[in-house]
């Protein structure tokens, strides 16, 4: 699988940059991150809460085939500007990674294409490096491929 989502992690830093160009109009790419039904569809998760406004919060859960929760995450929105940016925190429950700060920037490339840039800041370089030892880059590529495929059908 070609990895279209690029993850850049500079040595000795505590952040990373994630970029991906999509064959989706800007408005549709933003909706895929802001509308609970669309988020649930491409992320394959249950959206318990998604309040896309300053000081709003979000909460997701993912279950295994037996119905057991295998992933639970939550956070708070600090800034939401439709079709431009989302600034939020991200915390996985029962994980040693702590809270991270995410800056999502949405950019129109053409009428039919757009770009997502995510700047993710961790509490320390060690925590960031711990995350990168997991199949993080592979997982985000899978998720973004699903986003392109599923949300692309709405064009």
Short mmCIF file of N, CA and C in Angstrom, two decimals:
data_model
loop_
_atom_site.label_atom_id
_atom_site.label_comp_id
_atom_site.label_asym_id
_atom_site.label_seq_id
_atom_site.Cartn_x
_atom_site.Cartn_y
_atom_site.Cartn_z
N UNK A 1 0.84 -1.19 0.00
CA UNK A 1 0.00 0.00 0.00
C UNK A 1 0.88 1.25 0.00
N UNK A 2 0.61 2.13 -0.96
CA UNK A 2 1.33 3.41 -0.97
C UNK A 2 0.83 4.26 0.19
N UNK A 3 1.74 4.81 0.93
CA UNK A 3 1.37 5.65 2.08
C UNK A 3 1.25 7.10 1.61
N UNK A 4 0.02 7.51 1.38
CA UNK A 4 -0.23 8.88 0.90
C UNK A 4 -0.20 9.88 2.03
N UNK A 5 -0.47 9.42 3.24
CA UNK A 5 -0.38 10.30 4.41
C UNK A 5 1.06 10.26 4.89
N UNK A 6 1.67 11.42 4.94
CA UNK A 6 3.08 11.53 5.34
C UNK A 6 3.18 11.99 6.79
N UNK A 7 4.01 11.31 7.55
CA UNK A 7 4.27 11.66 8.95
C UNK A 7 5.73 12.07 9.05
N UNK A 8 5.94 13.30 9.50
CA UNK A 8 7.30 13.83 9.65
C UNK A 8 7.57 14.08 11.13
N UNK A 9 8.65 13.49 11.63
CA UNK A 9 9.02 13.63 13.03
C UNK A 9 10.49 14.03 13.10
N UNK A 10 10.76 15.30 13.37
CA UNK A 10 12.14 15.78 13.45
C UNK A 10 12.81 15.24 14.70
N UNK A 11 14.05 14.85 14.56
CA UNK A 11 14.84 14.31 15.67
C UNK A 11 14.93 15.31 16.81
N UNK A 12 14.72 14.82 18.04
CA UNK A 12 14.88 15.65 19.22
C UNK A 12 13.72 16.60 19.50
N UNK A 13 12.62 16.47 18.78
CA UNK A 13 11.46 17.35 18.99
C UNK A 13 10.34 16.58 19.69
N UNK A 14 9.31 17.29 20.10
CA UNK A 14 8.19 16.65 20.78
C UNK A 14 6.91 16.78 19.97
N UNK A 15 7.04 17.02 18.67
CA UNK A 15 5.86 17.14 17.83
C UNK A 15 6.06 16.37 16.54
N UNK A 16 5.00 16.29 15.76
CA UNK A 16 5.10 15.69 14.44
C UNK A 16 4.12 16.39 13.52
N UNK A 17 4.37 16.25 12.23
CA UNK A 17 3.55 16.87 11.20
C UNK A 17 2.99 15.76 10.32
N UNK A 18 1.68 15.80 10.11
CA UNK A 18 0.99 14.80 9.30
C UNK A 18 0.33 15.55 8.15
N UNK A 19 0.60 15.13 6.90
CA UNK A 19 0.00 15.80 5.75
C UNK A 19 -0.61 14.78 4.80
N UNK A 20 -1.70 15.18 4.16
CA UNK A 20 -2.35 14.31 3.18
C UNK A 20 -3.18 15.18 2.24
N UNK A 21 -3.04 14.93 0.95
CA UNK A 21 -3.90 15.56 -0.04
C UNK A 21 -5.02 14.58 -0.37
N UNK A 22 -6.23 15.11 -0.50
CA UNK A 22 -7.42 14.29 -0.77
C UNK A 22 -8.07 14.74 -2.07
N UNK A 23 -8.67 13.80 -2.75
CA UNK A 23 -9.49 14.11 -3.92
C UNK A 23 -10.90 14.39 -3.43
N UNK A 24 -11.00 15.39 -2.58
CA UNK A 24 -12.27 15.82 -1.99
C UNK A 24 -12.30 17.34 -1.96
N UNK A 25 -13.46 17.93 -2.22
CA UNK A 25 -13.56 19.38 -2.04
C UNK A 25 -13.30 19.73 -0.57
N UNK A 26 -12.80 20.91 -0.34
CA UNK A 26 -12.47 21.37 1.02
C UNK A 26 -13.64 21.19 1.98
N UNK A 27 -14.82 21.59 1.58
CA UNK A 27 -15.98 21.54 2.47
C UNK A 27 -16.30 20.10 2.88
N UNK A 28 -16.13 19.17 1.97
CA UNK A 28 -16.40 17.77 2.28
C UNK A 28 -15.33 17.19 3.21
N UNK A 29 -14.08 17.56 3.00
CA UNK A 29 -13.01 17.11 3.91
C UNK A 29 -13.27 17.64 5.32
N UNK A 30 -13.67 18.89 5.43
CA UNK A 30 -13.96 19.44 6.76
C UNK A 30 -15.14 18.72 7.40
N UNK A 31 -16.21 18.51 6.63
CA UNK A 31 -17.38 17.81 7.16
C UNK A 31 -17.02 16.43 7.69
N UNK A 32 -16.07 15.77 7.03
CA UNK A 32 -15.63 14.43 7.45
C UNK A 32 -15.00 14.45 8.84
N UNK A 33 -14.56 15.61 9.29
CA UNK A 33 -13.97 15.76 10.62
C UNK A 33 -14.93 16.41 11.62
N UNK A 34 -16.07 16.93 11.12
CA UNK A 34 -16.95 17.71 11.98
C UNK A 34 -18.33 17.10 12.19
N UNK A 35 -18.78 16.22 11.31
CA UNK A 35 -20.11 15.64 11.43
C UNK A 35 -20.02 14.23 12.02
N UNK A 36 -20.70 14.01 13.15
CA UNK A 36 -20.59 12.72 13.85
C UNK A 36 -20.82 11.49 12.96
N UNK A 37 -21.82 11.55 12.09
CA UNK A 37 -22.13 10.40 11.24
C UNK A 37 -20.97 10.09 10.29
N UNK A 38 -20.35 11.12 9.76
CA UNK A 38 -19.23 10.93 8.83
C UNK A 38 -17.98 10.45 9.56
N UNK A 39 -17.70 11.03 10.73
CA UNK A 39 -16.55 10.60 11.53
C UNK A 39 -16.68 9.12 11.87
N UNK A 40 -17.85 8.72 12.33
CA UNK A 40 -18.09 7.32 12.70
C UNK A 40 -17.87 6.41 11.50
N UNK A 41 -18.30 6.86 10.34
CA UNK A 41 -18.20 6.05 9.13
C UNK A 41 -16.74 5.76 8.75
N UNK A 42 -15.92 6.79 8.62
CA UNK A 42 -14.55 6.54 8.15
C UNK A 42 -13.60 6.10 9.25
N UNK A 43 -13.90 6.47 10.49
CA UNK A 43 -13.03 6.04 11.58
C UNK A 43 -13.40 4.67 12.12
N UNK A 44 -14.60 4.20 11.80
CA UNK A 44 -15.04 2.90 12.29
C UNK A 44 -15.19 2.89 13.80
N UNK A 45 -15.69 3.98 14.35
CA UNK A 45 -15.80 4.13 15.79
C UNK A 45 -17.18 4.65 16.14
N UNK A 46 -17.56 4.52 17.39
CA UNK A 46 -18.81 5.09 17.86
C UNK A 46 -18.52 6.50 18.38
N UNK A 47 -19.22 7.47 17.86
CA UNK A 47 -19.06 8.86 18.29
C UNK A 47 -20.07 9.11 19.41
N UNK A 48 -19.58 9.21 20.62
CA UNK A 48 -20.46 9.45 21.77
C UNK A 48 -20.80 10.93 21.89
N UNK A 49 -19.83 11.78 21.51
CA UNK A 49 -20.03 13.22 21.61
C UNK A 49 -19.09 13.89 20.61
N UNK A 50 -19.58 14.94 19.94
CA UNK A 50 -18.75 15.71 19.01
C UNK A 50 -19.32 17.12 18.92
N UNK A 51 -18.90 17.97 19.85
CA UNK A 51 -19.39 19.35 19.95
C UNK A 51 -18.36 20.29 19.31
N UNK A 52 -18.51 20.53 18.02
CA UNK A 52 -17.55 21.32 17.25
C UNK A 52 -17.71 22.82 17.49
N UNK A 53 -17.28 23.23 18.65
CA UNK A 53 -17.32 24.65 19.01
C UNK A 53 -16.27 24.89 20.10
N UNK A 54 -15.90 26.13 20.24
CA UNK A 54 -14.93 26.46 21.28
C UNK A 54 -15.45 25.97 22.64
N UNK A 55 -14.60 25.26 23.36
CA UNK A 55 -14.89 24.67 24.67
C UNK A 55 -15.84 23.47 24.59
N UNK A 56 -16.17 23.03 23.37
CA UNK A 56 -16.96 21.82 23.21
C UNK A 56 -16.05 20.62 23.45
N UNK A 57 -16.63 19.46 23.57
CA UNK A 57 -15.81 18.27 23.80
C UNK A 57 -16.20 17.18 22.82
N UNK A 58 -15.38 16.13 22.82
CA UNK A 58 -15.65 14.98 21.96
C UNK A 58 -15.27 13.72 22.71
N UNK A 59 -15.89 12.59 22.29
CA UNK A 59 -15.59 11.30 22.90
C UNK A 59 -15.94 10.20 21.91
N UNK A 60 -14.98 9.28 21.69
CA UNK A 60 -15.15 8.16 20.77
C UNK A 60 -14.87 6.84 21.49
N UNK A 61 -15.52 5.77 21.04
CA UNK A 61 -15.24 4.43 21.53
C UNK A 61 -15.23 3.47 20.34
N UNK A 62 -14.33 2.52 20.38
CA UNK A 62 -14.27 1.47 19.36
C UNK A 62 -14.38 0.13 20.06
N UNK A 63 -15.14 -0.78 19.46
CA UNK A 63 -15.42 -2.08 20.07
C UNK A 63 -14.85 -3.20 19.22
N UNK A 64 -14.51 -4.31 19.88
CA UNK A 64 -14.12 -5.52 19.14
C UNK A 64 -15.39 -6.28 18.74
N UNK A 65 -15.27 -7.34 17.95
CA UNK A 65 -16.47 -8.08 17.51
C UNK A 65 -17.33 -8.64 18.65
N UNK A 66 -16.72 -8.82 19.83
CA UNK A 66 -17.47 -9.33 20.97
C UNK A 66 -18.16 -8.21 21.77
N UNK A 67 -17.99 -6.97 21.35
CA UNK A 67 -18.63 -5.85 22.01
C UNK A 67 -17.82 -5.22 23.13
N UNK A 68 -16.59 -5.64 23.29
CA UNK A 68 -15.72 -5.07 24.34
C UNK A 68 -15.04 -3.80 23.81
N UNK A 69 -15.00 -2.76 24.64
CA UNK A 69 -14.35 -1.51 24.26
C UNK A 69 -12.84 -1.75 24.15
N UNK A 70 -12.25 -1.46 22.99
CA UNK A 70 -10.82 -1.65 22.80
C UNK A 70 -10.08 -0.31 22.65
N UNK A 71 -10.82 0.75 22.42
CA UNK A 71 -10.21 2.07 22.25
C UNK A 71 -11.21 3.11 22.71
N UNK A 72 -10.73 4.01 23.55
CA UNK A 72 -11.58 5.09 24.04
C UNK A 72 -10.73 6.35 24.06
N UNK A 73 -11.24 7.41 23.44
CA UNK A 73 -10.48 8.65 23.39
C UNK A 73 -11.44 9.83 23.57
N UNK A 74 -10.87 10.94 24.03
CA UNK A 74 -11.68 12.14 24.25
C UNK A 74 -10.81 13.38 24.17
N UNK A 75 -11.46 14.52 24.19
CA UNK A 75 -10.73 15.77 24.17
C UNK A 75 -11.66 16.96 24.20
N UNK A 76 -11.05 18.13 24.06
CA UNK A 76 -11.76 19.41 24.11
C UNK A 76 -11.36 20.23 22.89
N UNK A 77 -12.34 20.92 22.32
CA UNK A 77 -12.07 21.83 21.21
C UNK A 77 -11.67 23.19 21.76
N UNK A 78 -10.60 23.74 21.21
CA UNK A 78 -10.16 25.08 21.60
C UNK A 78 -10.53 26.11 20.56
N UNK A 79 -10.64 25.66 19.29
CA UNK A 79 -10.98 26.58 18.21
C UNK A 79 -11.51 25.75 17.04
N UNK A 80 -12.60 26.21 16.46
CA UNK A 80 -13.16 25.57 15.28
C UNK A 80 -13.58 26.67 14.32
N UNK A 81 -12.94 26.72 13.17
CA UNK A 81 -13.31 27.65 12.11
C UNK A 81 -13.65 26.80 10.89
N UNK A 82 -14.95 26.72 10.54
CA UNK A 82 -15.37 25.85 9.45
C UNK A 82 -14.53 26.03 8.18
N UNK A 83 -14.13 24.89 7.62
CA UNK A 83 -13.35 24.82 6.38
C UNK A 83 -11.95 25.42 6.48
N UNK A 84 -11.51 25.75 7.70
CA UNK A 84 -10.17 26.31 7.89
C UNK A 84 -9.34 25.52 8.90
N UNK A 85 -9.86 25.40 10.14
CA UNK A 85 -9.03 24.77 11.16
C UNK A 85 -9.87 24.23 12.32
N UNK A 86 -9.25 23.26 12.99
CA UNK A 86 -9.75 22.72 14.25
C UNK A 86 -8.55 22.62 15.18
N UNK A 87 -8.67 23.16 16.37
CA UNK A 87 -7.64 23.00 17.39
C UNK A 87 -8.30 22.25 18.54
N UNK A 88 -7.69 21.12 18.93
CA UNK A 88 -8.30 20.27 19.94
C UNK A 88 -7.23 19.52 20.72
N UNK A 89 -7.65 19.00 21.87
CA UNK A 89 -6.80 18.06 22.59
C UNK A 89 -7.24 16.66 22.23
N UNK A 90 -6.35 15.70 22.45
CA UNK A 90 -6.62 14.29 22.16
C UNK A 90 -6.00 13.48 23.28
N UNK A 91 -6.82 12.64 23.92
CA UNK A 91 -6.31 11.79 24.99
C UNK A 91 -6.90 10.39 24.84
N UNK A 92 -6.03 9.40 24.77
CA UNK A 92 -6.47 8.01 24.78
C UNK A 92 -6.58 7.57 26.23
N UNK A 93 -7.73 7.02 26.57
CA UNK A 93 -7.90 6.55 27.95
C UNK A 93 -7.11 5.26 28.14
N UNK A 94 -6.60 5.07 29.34
CA UNK A 94 -5.82 3.88 29.69
C UNK A 94 -4.57 3.71 28.82
N UNK A 95 -3.95 4.82 28.45
CA UNK A 95 -2.72 4.79 27.66
C UNK A 95 -1.69 5.69 28.34
N UNK A 96 -0.44 5.41 28.11
CA UNK A 96 0.64 6.16 28.76
C UNK A 96 1.11 7.38 27.97
N UNK A 97 0.35 7.80 26.96
CA UNK A 97 0.81 8.88 26.10
C UNK A 97 0.43 10.27 26.58
N UNK A 98 -0.48 10.37 27.50
CA UNK A 98 -0.89 11.68 27.99
C UNK A 98 -1.71 12.43 26.95
N UNK A 99 -1.99 13.68 27.26
CA UNK A 99 -2.79 14.53 26.38
C UNK A 99 -1.89 15.13 25.32
N UNK A 100 -2.37 15.13 24.10
CA UNK A 100 -1.64 15.81 23.03
C UNK A 100 -2.50 16.95 22.49
N UNK A 101 -1.86 17.94 21.91
CA UNK A 101 -2.53 19.09 21.31
C UNK A 101 -2.45 18.94 19.81
N UNK A 102 -3.60 19.07 19.12
CA UNK A 102 -3.64 18.88 17.68
C UNK A 102 -4.17 20.13 16.98
N UNK A 103 -3.44 20.55 15.97
CA UNK A 103 -3.83 21.67 15.12
C UNK A 103 -4.12 21.10 13.74
N UNK A 104 -5.38 21.08 13.33
CA UNK A 104 -5.76 20.58 12.01
C UNK A 104 -6.02 21.78 11.11
N UNK A 105 -5.32 21.85 10.00
CA UNK A 105 -5.49 22.93 9.03
C UNK A 105 -6.03 22.33 7.74
N UNK A 106 -7.09 22.92 7.20
CA UNK A 106 -7.73 22.47 5.98
C UNK A 106 -7.46 23.49 4.88
N UNK A 107 -6.99 23.02 3.73
CA UNK A 107 -6.58 23.92 2.66
C UNK A 107 -7.21 23.48 1.33
N UNK A 108 -7.81 24.43 0.62
CA UNK A 108 -8.34 24.17 -0.71
C UNK A 108 -7.19 24.18 -1.71
N UNK A 109 -7.04 23.13 -2.49
CA UNK A 109 -6.02 23.09 -3.53
C UNK A 109 -6.64 23.44 -4.88
N UNK A 110 -7.76 22.80 -5.20
CA UNK A 110 -8.58 23.12 -6.38
C UNK A 110 -10.03 22.98 -5.94
N UNK A 111 -10.97 23.13 -6.85
CA UNK A 111 -12.37 22.95 -6.48
C UNK A 111 -12.66 21.52 -6.01
N UNK A 112 -11.86 20.55 -6.48
CA UNK A 112 -12.11 19.15 -6.18
C UNK A 112 -11.05 18.48 -5.31
N UNK A 113 -10.04 19.22 -4.89
CA UNK A 113 -8.99 18.63 -4.07
C UNK A 113 -8.68 19.54 -2.89
N UNK A 114 -8.19 18.93 -1.82
CA UNK A 114 -7.87 19.69 -0.61
C UNK A 114 -6.75 18.98 0.14
N UNK A 115 -6.23 19.69 1.13
CA UNK A 115 -5.10 19.17 1.90
C UNK A 115 -5.40 19.32 3.39
N UNK A 116 -5.04 18.29 4.13
CA UNK A 116 -5.12 18.32 5.59
C UNK A 116 -3.70 18.31 6.14
N UNK A 117 -3.41 19.25 7.01
CA UNK A 117 -2.13 19.29 7.72
C UNK A 117 -2.44 19.24 9.20
N UNK A 118 -1.86 18.25 9.88
CA UNK A 118 -2.04 18.12 11.32
C UNK A 118 -0.69 18.33 12.01
N UNK A 119 -0.65 19.26 12.92
CA UNK A 119 0.53 19.48 13.75
C UNK A 119 0.16 18.94 15.13
N UNK A 120 0.84 17.91 15.57
CA UNK A 120 0.52 17.25 16.83
C UNK A 120 1.67 17.47 17.80
N UNK A 121 1.34 18.00 18.98
CA UNK A 121 2.35 18.31 20.00
C UNK A 121 2.13 17.40 21.21
N UNK A 122 3.19 16.72 21.61
CA UNK A 122 3.17 15.83 22.77
C UNK A 122 3.83 16.52 23.95
N UNK A 123 3.58 16.02 25.15
CA UNK A 123 4.17 16.61 26.35
C UNK A 123 5.70 16.52 26.33
N UNK A 124 6.22 15.47 25.71
CA UNK A 124 7.67 15.31 25.64
C UNK A 124 8.06 14.58 24.36
N UNK A 125 9.31 14.68 24.02
CA UNK A 125 9.83 13.94 22.88
C UNK A 125 9.77 12.44 23.11
N UNK A 126 9.94 12.03 24.35
CA UNK A 126 9.88 10.61 24.67
C UNK A 126 8.50 10.03 24.40
N UNK A 127 7.45 10.78 24.78
CA UNK A 127 6.09 10.31 24.53
C UNK A 127 5.80 10.25 23.03
N UNK A 128 6.26 11.25 22.30
CA UNK A 128 6.08 11.24 20.85
C UNK A 128 6.77 10.03 20.24
N UNK A 129 7.99 9.77 20.65
CA UNK A 129 8.75 8.63 20.12
C UNK A 129 8.10 7.31 20.48
N UNK A 130 7.51 7.25 21.66
CA UNK A 130 6.78 6.04 22.08
C UNK A 130 5.61 5.78 21.13
N UNK A 131 4.89 6.83 20.77
CA UNK A 131 3.77 6.71 19.85
C UNK A 131 4.24 6.23 18.48
N UNK A 132 5.37 6.74 18.04
CA UNK A 132 5.88 6.38 16.71
C UNK A 132 6.38 4.94 16.65
N UNK A 133 6.65 4.32 17.80
CA UNK A 133 7.06 2.91 17.81
C UNK A 133 5.88 1.98 17.53
N UNK A 134 4.67 2.50 17.72
CA UNK A 134 3.47 1.73 17.40
C UNK A 134 3.25 1.82 15.88
N UNK A 135 2.32 1.05 15.34
CA UNK A 135 2.05 1.17 13.90
C UNK A 135 1.21 2.42 13.60
N UNK A 136 1.62 3.54 14.16
CA UNK A 136 0.90 4.81 14.06
C UNK A 136 0.76 5.26 12.60
N UNK A 137 1.88 5.32 11.89
CA UNK A 137 1.85 5.81 10.50
C UNK A 137 1.00 4.89 9.63
N UNK A 138 1.12 3.61 9.81
CA UNK A 138 0.30 2.65 9.06
C UNK A 138 -1.18 2.88 9.36
N UNK A 139 -1.52 3.03 10.64
CA UNK A 139 -2.91 3.21 11.04
C UNK A 139 -3.53 4.47 10.50
N UNK A 140 -2.80 5.57 10.52
CA UNK A 140 -3.37 6.82 10.02
C UNK A 140 -3.51 6.77 8.49
N UNK A 141 -2.64 6.04 7.83
CA UNK A 141 -2.79 5.85 6.39
C UNK A 141 -4.04 5.03 6.07
N UNK A 142 -4.29 3.99 6.85
CA UNK A 142 -5.50 3.19 6.66
C UNK A 142 -6.74 4.06 6.88
N UNK A 143 -6.75 4.83 7.95
CA UNK A 143 -7.90 5.69 8.26
C UNK A 143 -8.13 6.72 7.16
N UNK A 144 -7.06 7.36 6.70
CA UNK A 144 -7.21 8.37 5.65
C UNK A 144 -7.63 7.75 4.32
N UNK A 145 -7.20 6.53 4.05
CA UNK A 145 -7.65 5.83 2.83
C UNK A 145 -9.15 5.56 2.91
N UNK A 146 -9.63 5.16 4.09
CA UNK A 146 -11.07 4.94 4.29
C UNK A 146 -11.83 6.26 4.14
N UNK A 147 -11.26 7.34 4.69
CA UNK A 147 -11.89 8.65 4.56
C UNK A 147 -12.06 8.99 3.08
N UNK A 148 -10.98 8.85 2.31
CA UNK A 148 -11.04 9.15 0.87
C UNK A 148 -12.09 8.30 0.17
N UNK A 149 -12.09 7.00 0.47
CA UNK A 149 -13.01 6.08 -0.21
C UNK A 149 -14.46 6.34 0.18
N UNK A 150 -14.75 6.40 1.46
CA UNK A 150 -16.13 6.51 1.92
C UNK A 150 -16.71 7.90 1.71
N UNK A 151 -15.95 8.92 2.07
CA UNK A 151 -16.46 10.28 1.95
C UNK A 151 -16.46 10.71 0.48
N UNK A 152 -15.54 10.15 -0.30
CA UNK A 152 -15.49 10.45 -1.73
C UNK A 152 -16.77 10.06 -2.45
N UNK A 153 -17.50 9.10 -1.92
CA UNK A 153 -18.77 8.68 -2.52
C UNK A 153 -19.85 9.74 -2.38
N UNK A 154 -19.62 10.72 -1.50
CA UNK A 154 -20.60 11.78 -1.28
C UNK A 154 -20.45 12.94 -2.27
N UNK A 155 -19.38 12.91 -3.06
CA UNK A 155 -19.14 14.02 -4.02
C UNK A 155 -20.26 14.14 -5.02
#
